Amino acid sequence: PSDPTPLKLFFDNWKGKRPILLSFDKKVTVRMEDLLKEYEAKGIIKNYNNNLCDDNDGFDLYF
């Protein structure tokens, strides 16, 4: 996603729930690095990583 707003809303609504693990392709991670770090610091994101294989639609979400 190029617009961080939908992810920001998702992360804001996730507050208080079990932290999530995210796997993005490198292009998404580079564009969203600041947002991902912010929500990792808040405990919303447990961890995120780059999926170097570009065989998916951009991201995976694990609970």
Backbone as JSON, one array per atom type, in Angstrom:
{
  "sequence": "PSDPTPLKLFFDNWKGKRPILLSFDKKVTVRMEDLLKEYEAKGIIKNYNNNLCDDNDGFDLYF",
  "N": [[0.83, -1.19, 0.0], [0.53, 2.21, -0.81], [-0.48, 4.4, 0.48], [-0.38, 5.19, 3.78], [-2.54, 5.47, 5.51], [-4.8, 3.54, 5.72], [-3.47, 1.35, 6.97], [-2.53, 2.6, 9.3], [-4.96, 3.22, 10.58], [-5.87, 0.6, 10.99], [-3.86, -0.36, 12.75], [-4.21, 1.42, 14.9], [-6.77, 0.65, 15.76], [-6.17, -1.88, 16.62], [-5.02, -1.7, 19.05], [-4.47, -2.83, 22.35], [-5.02, -5.45, 21.84], [-3.75, -8.75, 21.11], [-0.33, -8.62, 20.15], [0.83, -8.41, 16.73], [2.44, -10.27, 14.08], [4.13, -9.3, 11.2], [4.71, -9.66, 7.72], [6.17, -8.26, 5.06], [6.68, -7.44, 1.57], [9.81, -6.22, 0.34], [9.54, -3.68, -0.91], [7.21, -2.58, 0.2], [7.91, -2.48, 2.92], [10.04, -0.63, 2.92], [8.69, 1.75, 2.17], [6.95, 2.04, 4.31], [8.42, 2.12, 6.64], [8.82, 4.0, 8.85], [6.22, 4.13, 9.96], [5.82, 1.42, 10.67], [7.87, 1.06, 12.58], [7.0, 2.88, 14.54], [4.59, 1.68, 15.48], [5.57, -0.74, 16.31], [7.12, 0.05, 18.47], [5.05, 0.88, 20.14], [3.98, -1.52, 20.84], [2.02, -2.71, 19.33], [2.68, -3.98, 16.97], [4.38, -6.95, 16.97], [6.59, -7.92, 15.64], [8.2, -7.33, 12.53], [9.09, -8.14, 9.15], [11.13, -8.34, 6.17], [10.0, -9.87, 3.28], [11.79, -11.38, 1.04], [11.17, -12.7, -1.26], [9.25, -12.0, -3.96], [6.64, -13.13, -4.3], [4.09, -12.76, -3.47], [1.15, -10.81, -2.59], [2.05, -8.49, -1.44], [1.9, -8.25, 1.39], [1.77, -10.19, 4.42], [-0.12, -11.31, 7.19], [0.07, -12.24, 10.52], [-1.33, -13.74, 13.37]],
  "CA": [[0.0, 0.0, 0.0], [1.32, 3.44, -0.86], [-1.08, 5.32, 1.44], [-0.31, 4.55, 5.1], [-3.74, 5.72, 6.31], [-5.53, 2.33, 6.11], [-2.69, 0.58, 7.95], [-2.53, 3.35, 10.55], [-6.27, 2.98, 11.21], [-5.88, -0.79, 11.45], [-3.01, -0.46, 13.93], [-4.87, 2.15, 15.99], [-7.88, -0.19, 16.23], [-5.63, -3.12, 17.15], [-4.49, -1.41, 20.39], [-5.05, -3.63, 23.42], [-5.15, -6.84, 21.42], [-2.5, -9.49, 21.01], [0.54, -8.08, 19.11], [0.83, -9.17, 15.49], [3.66, -10.42, 13.29], [3.87, -8.9, 9.83], [5.72, -9.96, 6.72], [5.93, -7.44, 3.87], [7.76, -7.46, 0.59], [10.76, -5.15, 0.62], [9.03, -2.38, -1.38], [6.24, -2.09, 1.19], [8.64, -2.19, 4.14], [10.79, 0.62, 2.73], [7.74, 2.87, 2.17], [6.22, 2.12, 5.58], [9.38, 1.89, 7.73], [8.54, 4.84, 10.03], [4.95, 3.69, 10.54], [6.03, 0.11, 11.29], [8.67, 1.27, 13.79], [6.16, 3.55, 15.52], [3.66, 0.74, 16.09], [6.36, -1.75, 17.01], [7.46, 0.68, 19.75], [3.82, 0.92, 20.95], [3.6, -2.88, 21.19], [0.95, -3.19, 18.46], [3.37, -4.93, 16.1], [5.39, -7.69, 17.72], [7.77, -7.98, 14.79], [7.94, -7.31, 11.09], [10.28, -8.48, 8.38], [11.07, -8.28, 4.71], [9.9, -11.12, 2.53], [12.58, -11.07, -0.14], [10.54, -13.33, -2.43], [8.1, -11.19, -4.36], [5.63, -14.04, -4.84], [2.79, -12.54, -2.83], [0.47, -9.57, -2.94], [2.62, -7.33, -0.75], [2.07, -8.45, 2.82], [1.11, -11.29, 5.13], [-0.47, -10.92, 8.55], [0.02, -13.41, 11.39], [-1.82, -13.46, 14.71]],
  "C": [[0.87, 1.26, 0.0], [0.78, 4.48, 0.12], [-1.09, 4.64, 2.81], [-1.58, 4.66, 5.93], [-4.51, 4.45, 6.67], [-4.77, 1.47, 7.13], [-2.67, 1.29, 9.29], [-3.85, 3.15, 11.29], [-6.37, 1.56, 11.76], [-5.07, -0.93, 12.73], [-3.63, 0.25, 15.12], [-6.01, 1.32, 16.59], [-7.41, -1.49, 16.85], [-5.12, -2.94, 18.59], [-5.23, -2.23, 21.44], [-5.25, -5.08, 23.08], [-3.77, -7.47, 21.36], [-1.63, -8.91, 19.88], [0.61, -9.0, 17.89], [2.23, -9.23, 14.87], [3.31, -10.09, 11.85], [5.03, -9.29, 8.93], [5.34, -9.21, 5.44], [7.0, -7.72, 2.83], [8.6, -6.2, 0.81], [10.25, -3.77, 0.21], [8.06, -1.77, -0.37], [6.97, -1.67, 2.46], [9.39, -0.87, 4.04], [9.85, 1.82, 2.81], [7.1, 3.09, 3.54], [7.12, 2.02, 6.81], [9.05, 2.71, 8.99], [7.26, 4.42, 10.74], [5.11, 2.36, 11.28], [6.83, 0.24, 12.58], [7.84, 1.91, 14.9], [5.25, 2.56, 16.24], [4.36, -0.46, 16.72], [6.73, -1.21, 18.39], [6.25, 0.74, 20.7], [3.36, -0.47, 21.38], [2.47, -3.44, 20.35], [1.51, -4.26, 17.52], [4.43, -5.63, 16.95], [6.7, -7.72, 16.94], [7.32, -7.85, 13.35], [9.23, -7.63, 10.36], [10.03, -8.3, 6.9], [10.94, -9.68, 4.16], [10.6, -10.85, 1.21], [12.06, -11.73, -1.4], [9.3, -12.52, -2.77], [7.01, -12.05, -4.98], [4.27, -13.86, -4.18], [2.24, -11.18, -3.23], [0.98, -8.35, -2.18], [2.79, -7.5, 0.74], [1.32, -9.68, 3.3], [0.92, -10.84, 6.56], [-0.61, -12.19, 9.37], [-0.43, -12.98, 12.77], [-1.27, -14.46, 15.68]]
}
